[in-house]
XYZ file of C-alpha atoms in Angstrom:
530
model
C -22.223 20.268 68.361
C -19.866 23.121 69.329
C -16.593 23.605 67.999
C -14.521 21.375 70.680
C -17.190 18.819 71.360
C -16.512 17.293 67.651
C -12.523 16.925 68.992
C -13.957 15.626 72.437
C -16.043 13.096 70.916
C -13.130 11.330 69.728
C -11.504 10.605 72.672
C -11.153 7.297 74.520
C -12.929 8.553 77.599
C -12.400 7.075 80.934
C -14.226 7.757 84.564
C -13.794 10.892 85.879
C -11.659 10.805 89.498
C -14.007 11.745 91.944
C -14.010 12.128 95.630
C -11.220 13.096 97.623
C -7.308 13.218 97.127
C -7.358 10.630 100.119
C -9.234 8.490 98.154
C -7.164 8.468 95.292
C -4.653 6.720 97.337
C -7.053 4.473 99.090
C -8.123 3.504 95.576
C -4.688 2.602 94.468
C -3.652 0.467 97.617
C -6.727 -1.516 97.193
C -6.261 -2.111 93.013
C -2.422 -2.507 93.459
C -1.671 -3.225 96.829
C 2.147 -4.625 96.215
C 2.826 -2.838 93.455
C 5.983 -0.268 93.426
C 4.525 3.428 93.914
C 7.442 5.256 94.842
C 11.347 4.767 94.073
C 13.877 6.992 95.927
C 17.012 7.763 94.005
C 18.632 5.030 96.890
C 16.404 2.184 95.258
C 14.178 2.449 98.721
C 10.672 1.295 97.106
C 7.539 1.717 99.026
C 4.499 -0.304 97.470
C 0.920 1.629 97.389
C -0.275 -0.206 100.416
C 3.033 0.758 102.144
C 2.356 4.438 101.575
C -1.536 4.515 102.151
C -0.627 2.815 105.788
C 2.151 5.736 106.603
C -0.473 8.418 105.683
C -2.859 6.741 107.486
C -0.453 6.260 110.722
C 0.643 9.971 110.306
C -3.207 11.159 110.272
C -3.845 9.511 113.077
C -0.932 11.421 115.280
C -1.974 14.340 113.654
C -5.475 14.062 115.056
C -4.560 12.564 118.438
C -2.317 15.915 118.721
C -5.379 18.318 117.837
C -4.160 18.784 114.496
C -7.100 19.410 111.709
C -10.463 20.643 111.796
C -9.435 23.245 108.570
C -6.069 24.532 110.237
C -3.407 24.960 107.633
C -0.353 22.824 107.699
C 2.699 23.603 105.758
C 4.799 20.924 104.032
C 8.511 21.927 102.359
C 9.816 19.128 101.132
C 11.694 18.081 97.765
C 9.868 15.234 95.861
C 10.630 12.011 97.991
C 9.043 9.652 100.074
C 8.226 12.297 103.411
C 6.688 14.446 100.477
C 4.092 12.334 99.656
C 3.343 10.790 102.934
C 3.345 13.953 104.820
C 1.159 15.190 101.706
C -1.597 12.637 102.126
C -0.863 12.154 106.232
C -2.267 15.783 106.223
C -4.843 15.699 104.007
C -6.651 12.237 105.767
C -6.807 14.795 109.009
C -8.722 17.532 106.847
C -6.685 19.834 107.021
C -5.121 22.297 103.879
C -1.582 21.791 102.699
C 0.660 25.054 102.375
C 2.620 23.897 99.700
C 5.873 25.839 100.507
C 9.463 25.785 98.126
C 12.158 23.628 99.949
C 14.525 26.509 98.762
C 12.584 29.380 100.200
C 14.803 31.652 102.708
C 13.137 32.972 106.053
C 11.468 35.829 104.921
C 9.819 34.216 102.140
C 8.618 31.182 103.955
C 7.463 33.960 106.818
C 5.496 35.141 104.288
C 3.784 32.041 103.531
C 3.548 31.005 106.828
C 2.108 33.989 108.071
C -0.344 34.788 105.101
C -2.137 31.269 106.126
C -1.643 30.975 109.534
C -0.443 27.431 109.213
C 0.022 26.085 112.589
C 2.362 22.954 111.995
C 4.943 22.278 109.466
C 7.163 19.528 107.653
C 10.456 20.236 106.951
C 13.824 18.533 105.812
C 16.101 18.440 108.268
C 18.528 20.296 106.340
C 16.235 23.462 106.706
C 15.106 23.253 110.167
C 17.362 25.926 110.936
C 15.437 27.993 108.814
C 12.204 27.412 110.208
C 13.942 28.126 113.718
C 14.812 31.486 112.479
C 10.993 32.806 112.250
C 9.257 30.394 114.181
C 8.980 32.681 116.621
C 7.042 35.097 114.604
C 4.268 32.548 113.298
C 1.195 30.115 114.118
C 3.817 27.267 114.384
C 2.831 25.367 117.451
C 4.447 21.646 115.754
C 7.727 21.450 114.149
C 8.158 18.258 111.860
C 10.992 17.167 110.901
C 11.890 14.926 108.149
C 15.594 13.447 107.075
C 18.552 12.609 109.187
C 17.944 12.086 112.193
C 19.255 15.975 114.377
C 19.023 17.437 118.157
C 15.308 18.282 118.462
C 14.209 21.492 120.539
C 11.036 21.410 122.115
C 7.707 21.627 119.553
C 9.888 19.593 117.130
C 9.427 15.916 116.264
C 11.052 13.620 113.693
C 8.359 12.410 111.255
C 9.178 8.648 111.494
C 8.631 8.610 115.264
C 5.130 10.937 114.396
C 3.942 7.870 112.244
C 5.371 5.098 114.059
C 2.857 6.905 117.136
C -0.020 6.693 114.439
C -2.613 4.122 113.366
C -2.301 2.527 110.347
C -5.565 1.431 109.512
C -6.998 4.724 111.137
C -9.977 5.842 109.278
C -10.209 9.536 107.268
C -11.797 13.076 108.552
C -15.046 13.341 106.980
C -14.369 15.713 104.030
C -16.154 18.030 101.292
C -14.335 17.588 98.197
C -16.184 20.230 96.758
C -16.240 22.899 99.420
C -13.145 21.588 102.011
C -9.860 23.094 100.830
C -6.779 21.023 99.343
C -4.071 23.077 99.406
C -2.829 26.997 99.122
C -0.801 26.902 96.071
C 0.926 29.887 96.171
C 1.486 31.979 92.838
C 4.913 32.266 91.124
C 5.297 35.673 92.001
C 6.561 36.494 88.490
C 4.757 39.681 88.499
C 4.614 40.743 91.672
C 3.425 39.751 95.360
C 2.952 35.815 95.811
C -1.234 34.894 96.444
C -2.364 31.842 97.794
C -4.992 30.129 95.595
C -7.585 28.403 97.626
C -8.167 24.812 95.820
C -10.432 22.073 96.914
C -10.086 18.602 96.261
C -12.461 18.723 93.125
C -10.655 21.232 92.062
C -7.382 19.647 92.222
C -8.492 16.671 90.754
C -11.056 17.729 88.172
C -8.640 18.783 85.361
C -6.398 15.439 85.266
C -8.403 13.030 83.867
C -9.510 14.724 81.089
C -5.667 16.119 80.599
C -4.720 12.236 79.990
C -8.067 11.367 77.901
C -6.383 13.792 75.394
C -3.171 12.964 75.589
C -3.040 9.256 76.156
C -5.475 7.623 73.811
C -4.559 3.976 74.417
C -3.699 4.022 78.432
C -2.838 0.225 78.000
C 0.568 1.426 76.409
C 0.879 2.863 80.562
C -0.792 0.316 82.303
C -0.734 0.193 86.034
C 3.117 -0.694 87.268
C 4.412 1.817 84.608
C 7.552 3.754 85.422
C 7.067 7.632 85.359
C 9.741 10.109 86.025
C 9.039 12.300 88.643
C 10.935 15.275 88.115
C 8.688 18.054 87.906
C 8.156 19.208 91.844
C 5.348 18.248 93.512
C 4.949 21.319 95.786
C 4.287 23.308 92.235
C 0.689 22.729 90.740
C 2.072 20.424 87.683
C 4.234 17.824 89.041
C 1.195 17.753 91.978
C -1.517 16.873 89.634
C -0.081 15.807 86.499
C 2.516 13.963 87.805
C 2.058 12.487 91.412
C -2.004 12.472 91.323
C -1.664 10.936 87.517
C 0.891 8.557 88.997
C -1.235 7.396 91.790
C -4.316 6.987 89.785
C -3.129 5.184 86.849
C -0.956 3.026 89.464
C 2.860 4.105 87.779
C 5.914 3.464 90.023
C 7.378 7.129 90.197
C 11.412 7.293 90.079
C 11.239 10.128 92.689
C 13.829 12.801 91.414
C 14.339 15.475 94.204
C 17.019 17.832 92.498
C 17.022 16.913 88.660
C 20.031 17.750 86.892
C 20.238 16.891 82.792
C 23.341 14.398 83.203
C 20.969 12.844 86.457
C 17.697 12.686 83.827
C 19.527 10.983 81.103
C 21.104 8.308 83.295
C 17.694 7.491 84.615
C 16.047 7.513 81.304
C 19.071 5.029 80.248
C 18.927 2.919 82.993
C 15.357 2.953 84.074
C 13.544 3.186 80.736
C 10.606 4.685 81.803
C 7.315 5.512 80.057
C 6.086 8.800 81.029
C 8.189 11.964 81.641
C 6.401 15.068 82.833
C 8.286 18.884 82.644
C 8.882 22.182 81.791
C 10.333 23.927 78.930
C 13.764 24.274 80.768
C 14.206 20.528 81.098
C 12.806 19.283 78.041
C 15.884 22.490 76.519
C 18.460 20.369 78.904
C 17.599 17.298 77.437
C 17.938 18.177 73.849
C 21.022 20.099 74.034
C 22.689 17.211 76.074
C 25.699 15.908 74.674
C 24.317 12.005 75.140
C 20.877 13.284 73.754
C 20.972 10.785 70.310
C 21.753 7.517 72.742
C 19.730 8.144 75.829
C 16.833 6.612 74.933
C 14.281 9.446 74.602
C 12.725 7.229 71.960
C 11.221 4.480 73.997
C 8.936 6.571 76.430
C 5.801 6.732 75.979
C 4.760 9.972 76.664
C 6.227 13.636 77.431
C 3.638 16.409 79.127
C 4.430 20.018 79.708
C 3.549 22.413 81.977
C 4.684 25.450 83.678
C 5.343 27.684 80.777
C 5.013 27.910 77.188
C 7.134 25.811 74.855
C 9.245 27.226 71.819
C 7.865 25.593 68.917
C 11.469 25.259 67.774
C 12.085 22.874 71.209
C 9.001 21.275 70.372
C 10.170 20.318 66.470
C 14.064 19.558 67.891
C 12.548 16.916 70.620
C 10.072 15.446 67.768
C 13.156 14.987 65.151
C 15.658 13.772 68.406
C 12.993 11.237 69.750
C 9.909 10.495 67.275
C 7.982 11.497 70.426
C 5.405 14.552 70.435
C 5.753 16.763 74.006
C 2.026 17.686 74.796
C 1.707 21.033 76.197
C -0.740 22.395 78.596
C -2.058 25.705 79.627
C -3.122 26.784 82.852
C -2.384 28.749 85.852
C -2.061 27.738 89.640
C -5.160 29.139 89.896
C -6.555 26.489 87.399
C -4.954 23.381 89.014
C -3.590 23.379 86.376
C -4.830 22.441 83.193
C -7.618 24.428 81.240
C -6.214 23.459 77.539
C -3.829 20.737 76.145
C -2.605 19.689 72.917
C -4.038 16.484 71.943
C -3.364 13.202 70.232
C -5.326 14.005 67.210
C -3.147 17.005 66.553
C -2.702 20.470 67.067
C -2.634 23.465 64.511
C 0.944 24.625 64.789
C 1.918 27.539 67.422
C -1.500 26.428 68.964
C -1.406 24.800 72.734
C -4.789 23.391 71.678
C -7.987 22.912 72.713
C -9.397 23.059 76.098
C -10.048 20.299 77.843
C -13.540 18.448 78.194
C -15.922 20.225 81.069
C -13.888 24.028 80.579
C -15.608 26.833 78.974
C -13.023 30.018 77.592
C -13.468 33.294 76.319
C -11.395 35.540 74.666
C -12.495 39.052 76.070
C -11.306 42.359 74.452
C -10.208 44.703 77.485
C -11.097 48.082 75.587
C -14.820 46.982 74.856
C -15.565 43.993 77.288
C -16.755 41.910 74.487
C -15.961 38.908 73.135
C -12.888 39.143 70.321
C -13.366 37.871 66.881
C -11.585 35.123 65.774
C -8.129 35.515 65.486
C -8.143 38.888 67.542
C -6.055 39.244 70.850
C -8.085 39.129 74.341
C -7.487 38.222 77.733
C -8.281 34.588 78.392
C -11.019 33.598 80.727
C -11.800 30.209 81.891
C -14.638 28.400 83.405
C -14.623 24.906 85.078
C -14.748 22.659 87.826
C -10.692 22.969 88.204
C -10.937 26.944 89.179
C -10.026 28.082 92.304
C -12.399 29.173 95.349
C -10.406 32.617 95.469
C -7.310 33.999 97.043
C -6.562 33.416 100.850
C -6.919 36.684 102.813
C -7.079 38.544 99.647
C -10.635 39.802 98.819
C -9.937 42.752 96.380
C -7.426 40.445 94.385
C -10.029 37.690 94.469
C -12.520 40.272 93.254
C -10.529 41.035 89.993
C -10.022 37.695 89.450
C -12.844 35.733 89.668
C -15.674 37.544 87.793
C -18.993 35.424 87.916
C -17.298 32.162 87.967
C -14.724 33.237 85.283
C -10.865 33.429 85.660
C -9.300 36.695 84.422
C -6.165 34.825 83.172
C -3.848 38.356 82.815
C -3.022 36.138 79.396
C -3.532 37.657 75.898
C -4.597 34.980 72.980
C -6.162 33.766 70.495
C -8.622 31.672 69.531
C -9.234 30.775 65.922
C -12.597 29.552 64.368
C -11.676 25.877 65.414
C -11.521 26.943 69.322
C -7.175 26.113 68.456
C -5.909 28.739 71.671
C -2.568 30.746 71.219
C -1.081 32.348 73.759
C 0.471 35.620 72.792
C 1.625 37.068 76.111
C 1.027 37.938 79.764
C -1.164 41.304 80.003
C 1.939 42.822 81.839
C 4.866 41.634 80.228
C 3.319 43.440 76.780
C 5.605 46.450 75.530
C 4.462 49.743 74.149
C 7.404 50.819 71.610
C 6.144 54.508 70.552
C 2.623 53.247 70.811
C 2.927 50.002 68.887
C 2.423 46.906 71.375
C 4.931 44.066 70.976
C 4.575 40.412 72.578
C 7.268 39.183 73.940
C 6.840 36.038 73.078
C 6.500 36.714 69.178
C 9.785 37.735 69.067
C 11.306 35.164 71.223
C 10.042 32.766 69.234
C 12.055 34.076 66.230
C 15.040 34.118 68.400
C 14.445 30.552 69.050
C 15.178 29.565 65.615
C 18.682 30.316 65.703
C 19.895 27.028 66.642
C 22.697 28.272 69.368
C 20.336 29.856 71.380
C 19.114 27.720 74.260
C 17.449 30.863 76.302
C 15.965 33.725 75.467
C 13.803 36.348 76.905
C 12.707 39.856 75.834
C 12.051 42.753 78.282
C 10.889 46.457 77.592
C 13.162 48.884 79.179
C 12.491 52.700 79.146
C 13.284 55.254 76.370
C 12.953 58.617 76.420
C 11.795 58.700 72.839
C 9.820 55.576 72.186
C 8.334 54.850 75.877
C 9.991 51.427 76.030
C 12.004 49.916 73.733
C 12.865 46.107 73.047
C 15.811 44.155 74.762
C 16.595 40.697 74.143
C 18.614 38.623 76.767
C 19.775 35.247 75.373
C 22.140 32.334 76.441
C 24.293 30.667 73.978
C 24.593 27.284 73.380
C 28.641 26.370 74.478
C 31.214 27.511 71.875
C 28.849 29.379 70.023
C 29.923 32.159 67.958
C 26.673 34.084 67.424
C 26.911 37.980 67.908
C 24.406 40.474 67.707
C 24.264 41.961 64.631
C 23.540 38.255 63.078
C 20.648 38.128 65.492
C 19.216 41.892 64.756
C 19.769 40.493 60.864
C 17.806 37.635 61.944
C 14.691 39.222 63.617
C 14.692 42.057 60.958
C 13.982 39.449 58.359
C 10.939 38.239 60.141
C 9.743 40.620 62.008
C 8.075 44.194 61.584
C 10.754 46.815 62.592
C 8.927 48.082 66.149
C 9.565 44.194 67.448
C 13.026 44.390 66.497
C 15.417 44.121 69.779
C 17.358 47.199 70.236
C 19.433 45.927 72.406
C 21.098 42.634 72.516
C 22.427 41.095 76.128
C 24.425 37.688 76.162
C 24.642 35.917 79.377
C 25.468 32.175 80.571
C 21.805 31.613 81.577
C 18.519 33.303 82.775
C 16.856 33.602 86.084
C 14.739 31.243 86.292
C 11.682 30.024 89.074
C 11.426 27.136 91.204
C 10.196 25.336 88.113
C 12.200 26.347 85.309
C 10.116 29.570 84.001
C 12.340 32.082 83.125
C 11.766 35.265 84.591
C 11.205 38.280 82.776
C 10.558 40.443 85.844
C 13.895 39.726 87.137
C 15.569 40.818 84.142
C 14.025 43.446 84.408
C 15.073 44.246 88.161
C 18.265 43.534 87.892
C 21.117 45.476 86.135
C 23.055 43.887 82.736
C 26.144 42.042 83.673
């Protein structure tokens, strides 16, 4: 028995989701056909049969119009009802999803748009004008609009009268889950030029159920009808799989949240009590540091899952002493759809995000030598499983360097100790030589994090003419703080060696962050001190 199988054993294994993402909806209209699957911020509910006819009417028109057969269509919407239906309409027609940000400007959805030569999009109405300003440049021959209702041009058409055209009960596209693609989930672009991952619908759907076999051992405490706060985006790889696939499968009624805002979260959680909760770091910071925090409730959900980016372990102890409740933190990367490694409900070692998950194989690979590192010693992470990507769209080289004989090349350094407990210790690129030492970023944030008036913190290299790079710490201060720098120097100097000790200190009100919450190192490092 290897070192993970004796932790896999224990689990309360359930059926692995097979087939395709259509099917998980089909599934869940048949099981729970009245049942509440979606809740707009309005109180508009739409049951699971409700939504599985919509899709089905708006894969039909799709069809009808010559829409499918492997052509890319983009979607960029904020989590709400259009989202999902447009989601699902698309996917029934066989057709790839572009997942796009509803914030993008023009040049970045141009990008996008021309990378996969998507030839029909969903939009909100309030961005239409957006989409007019580089349609002409683009595949685009279908414009669809979702929202209130607006003057149409031609090769524009509002989505409700696109499924009111539709069928229904109109059958599915015949479709590969193993070899037809899902989606293009396009990379953060936190160090450097966005790549569009190429995920089936295995892929997409291979990692979750084993996610919640480790997190959830008793799924009758979320049985099907379950409230679930659905926060976390859906056009990013988490709140897709983690949140809205889970949601679907395990037949939750998802409080769609389109633009969450901490005072917005903790009036839901109050009113709403929901069981399941599903974030990043950011929001999970929000939601301790809120001043209603000790009466909203936090206690009586269920379960908290992150994703997205690592978790201080000081957040993670503050959220265990505010709410009893454990946040369970995966790894993975876009490319991994998500989740190679979670923590589990048997426990973690501390620092550690775990184990991976059942059916993933990892390796810890030294760069220098190509072997595998010992225990303990720092490697790039590789993964193995059925959740990894098919390679990057129109990107062969990057694909190359990425994929090597089925593995991922993560860019990630960690660890891995002699119980197969992973730890990430930084991105590859993000690692600073300081006069030939290499410092983590993360290391030292995490003694930042201690100080309890930080609520951000980040730490760059920046160049010196002496050392090669030198450390800078950015941080934002919890309201009325006093902190100043030399208590934080003091601070790091007691715990840290003195190369990782910040030689410069920068306050700000907050951090650049991405369209998730993941606080961007690259910009700080881009952009000038304020």
């Amino acid at each position: 028995m290897s070192r993970w199988e004796r932790w896999h054993e224990g689990l309360a294994h359930r059926p692995s989701v097979t087939g395709t993402i259509p099917d998980l909806l089909e599934r869940a209209a048949a099981q729970w056909p009245d049942v509440p699957a979606l809740s707009e911020p309005d109180g508009t509910t739409t049951s699971f049969a409700a939504l599985a006819g919509q899709a089905a009417a708006l894969g039909s028109a799709l069809r009808d119009r010559g829409f499918g057969n492997g052509e890319p269509v983009a979607v960029m919407l904020p989590n709400g009802t259009p989202y999902v239906v447009s989601l699902f309409g698309i996917l029934r027609t066989g057709a790839p999803v572009v997942q796009v940000n509803p914030i993008y400007t023009g040049p970045e959805l141009e990008y996008m748009l021309d990378t996969t030569k998507a030839t029909a999009i969903v939009v909100g109405a309030d961005k239409l004008e957006t989409v007019r300003g580089i349609r002409a440049a683009t595949s685009l021959r279908l414009v669809i609009v979702a929202g209130s209702e607006v003057p149409l041009d031609d090769g524009e058409i509002s989505l409700a009268a696109l499924i009111d055209a539709g069928d229904p009960s109109a059958g599915c596209a015949p479709i590969d889950p193993d070899t037809d693609l899902a989606t293009f989930q396009f990379t953060g672009g936190t160090t450097g030029r966005s790549k569009g991952a190429m995920l089936t619908h295995t892929n997409l759907l291979a990692g979750m159920q084993p996610t919640f076999d480790m997190v959830l051992a008793d799924p009758d405490r979320l049985p099907p009808g379950s409230k679930a706060v659905a926060a976390a985006p859906f056009f990013h790889i988490f709140g897709l799989t983690m949140v809205l696939f889970a949601g679907l499968h395990h037949g939750w009624h998802l409080l769609l949240v389109p633009r969450p805002t901490p005072d917005g979260l903790v009036d839901l959680i109050r009113d709403q009590r929901p069981g399941y909760l599903g974030g990043v770091a950011t929001l999970f910071t929000a939601l301790v540091n809120h001043p209603e925090a000790a009466t909203a409730g936090f206690d009586k959900l269920e379960l908290y899952t992150s994703g997205g980016a690592s978790v201080p372990e000081a957040l993670l102890r503050n959220f265990e002493q505010l709410s009893g409740r454990t946040i369970f933190e995966g790894y993975g990367l876009s490319e991994g759809a998500p989740v190679s490694f979670n923590t589990h409900v048997r426990g973690s070692v501390s620092g550690s995000i775990g184990i991976p998950i059942p059916g993933t194989e990892v390796r810890i690979i030294d760069v220098e030598t190509g072997d595998e590192a010992a225990p303990g010693q720092p490697g790039e992470l590789r993964v193995r499983g059925p959740q990894i990507m098919q390679g990057y769209w129109a990107m062969p080289d990057e694909t190359a360097a990425a994929l090597v004989d089925g593995w991922l090349c993560t860019g990630d350094v960690a660890t891995m100790d002699e119980q197969g407990y992973l730890r990430i210790v930084d991105r590859m690129k993000d690692m600073i030589n300081a006069s030939g030492y290499k410092v983590y970023p993360r290391e030292v944030e995490e003694v930042v994090y201690q100080l309890p008036d930080v609520v951000e913190a980040a730490v760059i290299g920046v160049d010196d003419e002496y050392r090669g790079e030198t450390v800078k710490l950015v941080v934002a201060l919890r309201a009325g703080s006093e902190l100043v720098e030399g208590t934080v120097v003091d601070h790091c100097r007691a715990h840290l060696a003195p190369y990782k000790i910040p030689r410069i200190v920068e306050f700000r009100d907050e951090l650049p962050k991405s369209n998730v919450g993941k606080i961007l190192r690259r910009a700080l490092r881009d952009t000038p001190s304020t």
